[in-house]
Tab-separated table of C-alpha atoms in Angstrom:
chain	number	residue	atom	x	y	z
A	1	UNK	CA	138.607	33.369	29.848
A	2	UNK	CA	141.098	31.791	27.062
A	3	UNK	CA	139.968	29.549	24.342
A	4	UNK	CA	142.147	26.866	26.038
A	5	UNK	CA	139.742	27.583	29.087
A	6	UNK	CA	136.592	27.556	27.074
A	7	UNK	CA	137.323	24.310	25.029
A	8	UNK	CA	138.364	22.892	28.644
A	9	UNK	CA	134.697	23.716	29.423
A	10	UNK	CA	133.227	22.521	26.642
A	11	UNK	CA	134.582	19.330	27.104
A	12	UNK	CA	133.612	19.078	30.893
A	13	UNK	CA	130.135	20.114	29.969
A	14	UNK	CA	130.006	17.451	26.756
A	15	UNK	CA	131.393	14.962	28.878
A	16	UNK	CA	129.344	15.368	31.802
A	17	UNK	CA	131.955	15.698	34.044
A	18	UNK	CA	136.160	15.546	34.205
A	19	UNK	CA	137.962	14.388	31.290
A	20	UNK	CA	139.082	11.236	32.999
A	21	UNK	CA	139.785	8.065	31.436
A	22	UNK	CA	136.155	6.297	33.091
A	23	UNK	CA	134.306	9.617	31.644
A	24	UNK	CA	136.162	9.451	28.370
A	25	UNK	CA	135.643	5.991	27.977
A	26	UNK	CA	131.950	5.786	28.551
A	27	UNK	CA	131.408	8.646	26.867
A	28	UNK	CA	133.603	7.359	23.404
A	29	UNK	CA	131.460	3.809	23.397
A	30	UNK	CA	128.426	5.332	24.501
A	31	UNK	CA	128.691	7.431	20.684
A	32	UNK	CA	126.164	5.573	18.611
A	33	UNK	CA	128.270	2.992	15.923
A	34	UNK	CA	128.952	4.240	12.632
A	35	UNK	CA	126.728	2.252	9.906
A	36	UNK	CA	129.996	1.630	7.462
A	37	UNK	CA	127.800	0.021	4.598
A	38	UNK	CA	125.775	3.525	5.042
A	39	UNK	CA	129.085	5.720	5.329
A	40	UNK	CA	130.265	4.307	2.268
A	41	UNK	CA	127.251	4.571	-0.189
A	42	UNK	CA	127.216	8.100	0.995
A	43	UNK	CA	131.001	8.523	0.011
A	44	UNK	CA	130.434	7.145	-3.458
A	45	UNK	CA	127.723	9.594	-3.668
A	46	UNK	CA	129.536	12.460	-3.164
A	47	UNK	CA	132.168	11.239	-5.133
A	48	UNK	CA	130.057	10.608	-8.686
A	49	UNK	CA	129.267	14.535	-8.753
A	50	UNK	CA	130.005	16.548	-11.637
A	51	UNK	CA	131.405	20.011	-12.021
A	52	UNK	CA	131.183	22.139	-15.169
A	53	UNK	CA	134.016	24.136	-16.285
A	54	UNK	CA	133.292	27.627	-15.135
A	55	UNK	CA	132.735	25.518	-11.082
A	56	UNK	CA	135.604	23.568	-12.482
A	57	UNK	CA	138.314	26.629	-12.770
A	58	UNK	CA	137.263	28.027	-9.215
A	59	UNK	CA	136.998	24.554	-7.871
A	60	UNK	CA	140.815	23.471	-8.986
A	61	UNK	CA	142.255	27.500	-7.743
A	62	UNK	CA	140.416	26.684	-4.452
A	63	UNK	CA	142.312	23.025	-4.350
A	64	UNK	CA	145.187	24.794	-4.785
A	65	UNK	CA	144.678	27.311	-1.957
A	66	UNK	CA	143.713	24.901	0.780
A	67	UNK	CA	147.472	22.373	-0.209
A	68	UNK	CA	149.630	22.141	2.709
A	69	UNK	CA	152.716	21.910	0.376
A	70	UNK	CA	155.018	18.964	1.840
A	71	UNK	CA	158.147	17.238	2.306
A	72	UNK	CA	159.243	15.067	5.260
A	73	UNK	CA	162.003	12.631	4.130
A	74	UNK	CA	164.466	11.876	6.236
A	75	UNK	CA	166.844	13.154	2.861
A	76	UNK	CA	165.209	16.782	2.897
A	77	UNK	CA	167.670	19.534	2.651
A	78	UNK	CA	167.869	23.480	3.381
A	79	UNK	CA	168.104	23.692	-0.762
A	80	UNK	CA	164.643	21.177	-1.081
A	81	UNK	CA	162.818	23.597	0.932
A	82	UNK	CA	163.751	26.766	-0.280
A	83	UNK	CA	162.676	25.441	-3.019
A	84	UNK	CA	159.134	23.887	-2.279
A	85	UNK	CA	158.728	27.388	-0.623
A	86	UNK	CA	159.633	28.886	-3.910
A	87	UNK	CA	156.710	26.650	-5.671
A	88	UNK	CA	154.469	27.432	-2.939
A	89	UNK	CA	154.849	30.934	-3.197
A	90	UNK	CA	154.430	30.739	-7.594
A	91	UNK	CA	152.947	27.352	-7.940
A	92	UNK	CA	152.782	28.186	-11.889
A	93	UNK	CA	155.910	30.311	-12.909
A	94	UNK	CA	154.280	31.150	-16.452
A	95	UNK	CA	150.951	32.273	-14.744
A	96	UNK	CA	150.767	35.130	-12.257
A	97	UNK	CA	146.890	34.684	-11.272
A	98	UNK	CA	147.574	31.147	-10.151
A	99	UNK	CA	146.943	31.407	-6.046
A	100	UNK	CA	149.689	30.083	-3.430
A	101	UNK	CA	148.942	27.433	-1.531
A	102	UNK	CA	147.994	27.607	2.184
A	103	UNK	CA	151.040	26.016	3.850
A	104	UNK	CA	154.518	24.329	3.657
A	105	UNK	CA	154.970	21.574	5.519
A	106	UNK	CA	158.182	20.022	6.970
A	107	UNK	CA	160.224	18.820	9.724
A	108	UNK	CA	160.783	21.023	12.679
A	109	UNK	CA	164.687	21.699	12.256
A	110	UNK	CA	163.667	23.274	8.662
A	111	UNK	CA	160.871	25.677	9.278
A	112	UNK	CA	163.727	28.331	9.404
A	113	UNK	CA	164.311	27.614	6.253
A	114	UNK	CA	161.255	27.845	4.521
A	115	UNK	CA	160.694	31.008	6.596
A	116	UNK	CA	163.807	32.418	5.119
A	117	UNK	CA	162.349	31.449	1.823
A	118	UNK	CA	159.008	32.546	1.862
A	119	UNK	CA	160.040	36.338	3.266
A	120	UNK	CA	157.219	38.734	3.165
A	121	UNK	CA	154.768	35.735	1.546
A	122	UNK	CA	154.944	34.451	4.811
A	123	UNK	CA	151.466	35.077	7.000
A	124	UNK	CA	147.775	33.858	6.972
A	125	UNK	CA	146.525	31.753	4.224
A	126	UNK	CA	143.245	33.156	4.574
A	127	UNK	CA	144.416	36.759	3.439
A	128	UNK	CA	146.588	34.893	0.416
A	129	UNK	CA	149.975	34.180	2.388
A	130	UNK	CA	151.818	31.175	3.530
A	131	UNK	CA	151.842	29.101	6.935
A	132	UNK	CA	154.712	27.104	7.766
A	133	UNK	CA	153.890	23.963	9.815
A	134	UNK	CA	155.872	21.396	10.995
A	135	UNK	CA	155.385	18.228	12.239
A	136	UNK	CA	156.727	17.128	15.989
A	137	UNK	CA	155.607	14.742	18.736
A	138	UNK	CA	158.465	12.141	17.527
A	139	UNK	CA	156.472	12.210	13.814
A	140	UNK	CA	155.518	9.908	12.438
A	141	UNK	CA	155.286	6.874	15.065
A	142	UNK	CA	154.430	9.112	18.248
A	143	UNK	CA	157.368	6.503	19.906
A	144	UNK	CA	158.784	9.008	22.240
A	145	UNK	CA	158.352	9.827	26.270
A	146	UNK	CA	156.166	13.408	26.924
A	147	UNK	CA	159.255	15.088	27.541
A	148	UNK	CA	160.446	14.550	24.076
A	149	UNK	CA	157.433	15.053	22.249
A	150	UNK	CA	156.678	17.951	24.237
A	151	UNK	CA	160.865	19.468	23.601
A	152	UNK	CA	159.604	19.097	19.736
A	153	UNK	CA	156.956	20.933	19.450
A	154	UNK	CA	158.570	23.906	21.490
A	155	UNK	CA	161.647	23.801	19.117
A	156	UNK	CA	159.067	24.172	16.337
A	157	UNK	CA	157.218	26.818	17.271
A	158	UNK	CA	159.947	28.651	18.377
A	159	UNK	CA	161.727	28.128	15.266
A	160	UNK	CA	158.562	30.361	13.876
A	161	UNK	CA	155.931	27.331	13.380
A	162	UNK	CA	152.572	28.389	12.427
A	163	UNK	CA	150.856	24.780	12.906
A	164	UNK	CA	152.225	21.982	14.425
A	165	UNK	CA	151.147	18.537	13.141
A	166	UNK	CA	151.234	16.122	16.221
A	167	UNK	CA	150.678	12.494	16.221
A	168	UNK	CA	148.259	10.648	18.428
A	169	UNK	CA	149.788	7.753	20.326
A	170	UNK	CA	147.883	4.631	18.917
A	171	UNK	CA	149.211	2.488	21.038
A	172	UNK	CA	147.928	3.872	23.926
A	173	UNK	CA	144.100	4.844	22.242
A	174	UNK	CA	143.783	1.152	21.353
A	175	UNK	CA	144.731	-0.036	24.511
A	176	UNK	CA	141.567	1.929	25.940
A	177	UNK	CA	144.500	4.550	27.641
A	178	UNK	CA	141.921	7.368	26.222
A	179	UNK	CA	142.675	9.539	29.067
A	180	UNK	CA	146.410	9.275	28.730
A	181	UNK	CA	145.871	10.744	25.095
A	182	UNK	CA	143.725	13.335	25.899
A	183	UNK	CA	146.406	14.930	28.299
A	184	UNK	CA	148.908	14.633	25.960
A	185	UNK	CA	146.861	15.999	23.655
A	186	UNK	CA	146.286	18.849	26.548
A	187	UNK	CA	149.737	19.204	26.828
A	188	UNK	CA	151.257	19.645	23.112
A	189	UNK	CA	148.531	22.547	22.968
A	190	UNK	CA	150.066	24.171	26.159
A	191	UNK	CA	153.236	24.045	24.195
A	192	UNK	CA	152.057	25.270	21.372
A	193	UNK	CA	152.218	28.985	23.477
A	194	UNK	CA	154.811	31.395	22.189
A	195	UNK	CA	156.317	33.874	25.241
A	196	UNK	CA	154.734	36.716	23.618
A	197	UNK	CA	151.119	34.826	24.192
A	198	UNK	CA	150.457	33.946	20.808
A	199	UNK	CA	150.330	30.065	19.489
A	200	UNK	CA	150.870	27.730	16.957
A	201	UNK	CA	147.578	25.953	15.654
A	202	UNK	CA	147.629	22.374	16.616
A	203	UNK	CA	146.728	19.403	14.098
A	204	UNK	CA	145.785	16.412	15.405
A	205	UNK	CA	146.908	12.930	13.341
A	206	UNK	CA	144.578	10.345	14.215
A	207	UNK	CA	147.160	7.889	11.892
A	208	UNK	CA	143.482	6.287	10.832
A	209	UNK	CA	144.737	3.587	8.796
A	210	UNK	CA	146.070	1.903	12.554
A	211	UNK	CA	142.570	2.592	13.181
A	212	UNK	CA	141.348	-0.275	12.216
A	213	UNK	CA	137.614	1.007	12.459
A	214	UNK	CA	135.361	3.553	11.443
A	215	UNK	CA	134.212	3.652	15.247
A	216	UNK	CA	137.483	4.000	16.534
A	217	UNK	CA	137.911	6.817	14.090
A	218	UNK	CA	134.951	8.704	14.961
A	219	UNK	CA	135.899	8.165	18.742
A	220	UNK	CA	139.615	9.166	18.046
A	221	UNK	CA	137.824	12.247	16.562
A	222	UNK	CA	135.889	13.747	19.331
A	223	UNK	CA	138.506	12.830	21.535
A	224	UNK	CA	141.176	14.549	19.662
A	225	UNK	CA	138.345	17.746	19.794
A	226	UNK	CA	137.704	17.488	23.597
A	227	UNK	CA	141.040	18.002	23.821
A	228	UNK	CA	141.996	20.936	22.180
A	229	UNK	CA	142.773	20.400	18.235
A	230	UNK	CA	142.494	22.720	15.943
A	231	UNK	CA	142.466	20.184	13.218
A	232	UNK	CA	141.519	16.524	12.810
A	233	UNK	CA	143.919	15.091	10.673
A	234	UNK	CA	143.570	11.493	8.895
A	235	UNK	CA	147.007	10.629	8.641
A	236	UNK	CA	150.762	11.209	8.270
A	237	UNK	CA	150.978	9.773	4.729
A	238	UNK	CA	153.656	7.244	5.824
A	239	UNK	CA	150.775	4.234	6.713
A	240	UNK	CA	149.060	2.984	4.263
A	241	UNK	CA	145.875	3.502	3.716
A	242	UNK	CA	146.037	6.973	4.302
A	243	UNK	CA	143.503	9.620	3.544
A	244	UNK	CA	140.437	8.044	2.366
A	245	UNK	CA	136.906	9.636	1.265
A	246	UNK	CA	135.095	7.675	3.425
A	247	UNK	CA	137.087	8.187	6.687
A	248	UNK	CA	137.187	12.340	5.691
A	249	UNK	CA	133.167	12.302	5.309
A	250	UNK	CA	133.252	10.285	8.939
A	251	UNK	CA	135.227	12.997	10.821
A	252	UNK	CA	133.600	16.072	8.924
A	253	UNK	CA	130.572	14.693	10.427
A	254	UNK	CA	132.091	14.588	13.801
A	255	UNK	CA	133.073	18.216	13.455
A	256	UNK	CA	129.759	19.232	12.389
A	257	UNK	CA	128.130	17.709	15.465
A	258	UNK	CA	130.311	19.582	17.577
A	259	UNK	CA	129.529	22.804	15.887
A	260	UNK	CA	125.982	22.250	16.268
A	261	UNK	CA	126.588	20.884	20.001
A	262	UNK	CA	129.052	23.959	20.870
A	263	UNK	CA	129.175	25.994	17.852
A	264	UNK	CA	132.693	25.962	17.486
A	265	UNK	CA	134.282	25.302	14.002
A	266	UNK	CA	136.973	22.742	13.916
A	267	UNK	CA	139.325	21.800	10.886
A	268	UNK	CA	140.165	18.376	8.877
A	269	UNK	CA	142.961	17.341	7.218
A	270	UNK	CA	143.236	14.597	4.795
A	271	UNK	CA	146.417	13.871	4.032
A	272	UNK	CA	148.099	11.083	1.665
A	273	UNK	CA	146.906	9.209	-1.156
A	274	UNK	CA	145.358	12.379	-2.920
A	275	UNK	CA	147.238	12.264	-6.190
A	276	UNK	CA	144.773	14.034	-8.706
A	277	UNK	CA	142.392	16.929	-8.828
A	278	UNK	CA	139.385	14.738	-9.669
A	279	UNK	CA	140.011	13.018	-6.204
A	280	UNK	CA	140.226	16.608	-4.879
A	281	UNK	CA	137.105	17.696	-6.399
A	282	UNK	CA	135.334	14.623	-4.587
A	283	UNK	CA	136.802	16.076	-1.101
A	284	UNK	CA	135.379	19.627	-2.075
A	285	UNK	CA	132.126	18.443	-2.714
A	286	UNK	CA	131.946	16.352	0.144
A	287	UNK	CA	133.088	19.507	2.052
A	288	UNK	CA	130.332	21.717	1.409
A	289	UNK	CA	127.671	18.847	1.426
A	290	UNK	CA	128.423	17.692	4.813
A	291	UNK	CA	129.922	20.600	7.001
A	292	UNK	CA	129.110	23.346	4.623
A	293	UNK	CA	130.799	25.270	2.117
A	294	UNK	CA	132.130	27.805	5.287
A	295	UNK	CA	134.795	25.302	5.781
A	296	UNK	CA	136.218	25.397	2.295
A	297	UNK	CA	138.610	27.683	3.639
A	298	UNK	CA	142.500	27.246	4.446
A	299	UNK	CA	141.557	28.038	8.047
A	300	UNK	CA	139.151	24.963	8.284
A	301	UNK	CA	140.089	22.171	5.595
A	302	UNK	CA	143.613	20.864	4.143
A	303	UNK	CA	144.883	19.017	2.222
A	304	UNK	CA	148.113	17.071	2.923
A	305	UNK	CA	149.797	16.413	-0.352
A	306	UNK	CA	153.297	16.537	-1.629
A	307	UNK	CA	152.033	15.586	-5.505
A	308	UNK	CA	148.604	16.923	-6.014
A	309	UNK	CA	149.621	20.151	-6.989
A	310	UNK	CA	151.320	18.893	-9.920
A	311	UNK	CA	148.169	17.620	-11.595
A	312	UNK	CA	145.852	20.299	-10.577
A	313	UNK	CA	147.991	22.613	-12.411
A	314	UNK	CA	148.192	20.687	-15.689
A	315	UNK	CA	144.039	20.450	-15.606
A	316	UNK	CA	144.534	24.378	-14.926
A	317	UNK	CA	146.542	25.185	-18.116
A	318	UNK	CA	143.967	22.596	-19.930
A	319	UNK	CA	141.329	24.905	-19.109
A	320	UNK	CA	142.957	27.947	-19.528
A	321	UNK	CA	144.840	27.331	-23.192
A	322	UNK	CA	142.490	24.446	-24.431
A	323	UNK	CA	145.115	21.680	-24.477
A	324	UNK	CA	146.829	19.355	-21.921
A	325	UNK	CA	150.296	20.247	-20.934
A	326	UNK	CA	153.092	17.471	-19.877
A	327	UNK	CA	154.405	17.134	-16.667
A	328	UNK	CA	158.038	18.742	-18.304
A	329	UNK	CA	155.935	22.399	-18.142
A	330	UNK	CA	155.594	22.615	-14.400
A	331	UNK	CA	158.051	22.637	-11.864
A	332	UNK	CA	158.846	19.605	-9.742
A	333	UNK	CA	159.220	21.105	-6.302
């Protein structure tokens, strides 16, 4: 049996029956409400933790290893990602023992490119290389029929896409069309295939800040699980807000319940807002204290962040030579 037909069974079996839009439905409102005065406290629990400076240097490497490097303006060029593959690849030029990051991140029609860049770095981020994802599903709006959302992911991922980032139709999920996303959902994984039977790992943007609720994110969440993701991710960085710590803690809850229910591991990704390594540290800590410290691992938590890695490396050189560096000694992209 495939994982496709194993998660397929999981979800039948969670659900109680077939993943139609009455099952969906009363199973979503049937979750019990999330308590957002409770959810919060908790967040700025987690977030007042300290670390001391030997936790510190592993803490800000591990930031560093879990980055999904990106760029996705509509001005991005074949030079602009060479180059961000470049910095992925040697984040710090002057300092050989500083890790790459997990991923680059871009549009579809320039994965080759940062393929082409990354050459032999290219591979697994869990054994120290570099995954290329790209965003598709008409990114970042999800305004496009199946057919075209469906054509974009298969150009990605046969352009050499390790991940594809998809976006959730919000529309439809707050119009109480839950079963209309789930087969979507269904679908984009189908296309995520390669000929040669391997796949692309599938992120899942849940766009939270058209949310509106923390229920609606937790049942964007499961559904986003029932249906196949890899990852939950919070956002696409282009909606403000984007990735907050009390939304992340909400869905790494949700992914713990499902490991406990089916004991299956799935990923989060927040993505936007997270500017600075002492907001990174707060995701870390919340990490390990909620879904455990297995998940602090490139194959299970993200970050989505195009300026983050900028910072973390100037409180890296601070530790390592004693003194703060300007922003003039590390490379912009």
């Amino acid at each position: 049996m495939t994982t496709r037909e194993l998660r397929r069974r999981s979800a039948v079996d969670v659900l109680g029956g077939a993943p139609d839009n009455t099952t969906l439905r009363r199973f979503l409102h049937g979750l019990p409400g999330v308590d957002a005065v409770g959810l919060e406290q908790r967040a700025a629990a987690l977030g007042t933790r300290s670390i001391k400076t030997t936790s510190k240097a592993w803490a800000l490497d591990r930031i560093i290893g879990l980055i999904d490097l990106t760029t996705l303006e509509g001005a991005d060029t074949p030079g602009k990602v060479r180059s961000l593959a470049a910095k992925a690849a040697h984040p710090d030029a002057g300092d050989p023992s500083c890790p790459p990051v997990a991923a680059v991140c871009v549009y579809g029609d320039m994965v080759r490119y940062a393929l082409d860049a990354l050459g032999d770095r290219h591979g697994d981020p869990d054994e120290g290389r570099i995954s290329v994802a790209a965003v598709a599903t008409a990114f970042p709006s999800g305004r496009a029929s199946l057919e075209v959302k469906l054509a974009d992911t298969r150009d990605a991922v046969e352009a050499g896409a390790d991940e594809i980032d998809m976006v959730i139709d919000r529309g439809a999920f707050l119009s109480g069309r839950y079963s209309q996303v789930f087969d979507q959902i269904v679908q984009v994984k189908q296309a995520c295939v390669r000929s040669d039977g391997s796949r692309a790992a599938l992120k899942v943007i849940l766009e939270t800040g058209e949310l509106n609720t923390y229920d609606n994110v937790k049942r964007a969440s499961w559904l986003a699980i029932l249906a196949g993701g890899d990852f939950i991710k919070t956002s696409t960085g282009k909606v403000a807000p984007a990735a907050t710590l009390p939304v992340t803690l909400l869905m790494l809850e949700v992914v713990r319940d499902w490991h406990r229910l089916t004991g299956e591991r799935i990923g989060v990704k927040p993505a936007g807002g997270i500017r600075t390594s002492k907001d990174a540290v707060k995701y870390l800590v919340t990490v390990a204290e909620t879904a455990g410290e297995e998940w602090l691992r490139p194959h299970l938590f993200r970050f989505g962040a195009s300026s983050l890695l900028g910072d973390v490396l100037l409180q890296r050189q601070k530790l390592t030579t004693g003194r703060y560096s300007g922003p003039d000694y590390i490379t912009l992209d």
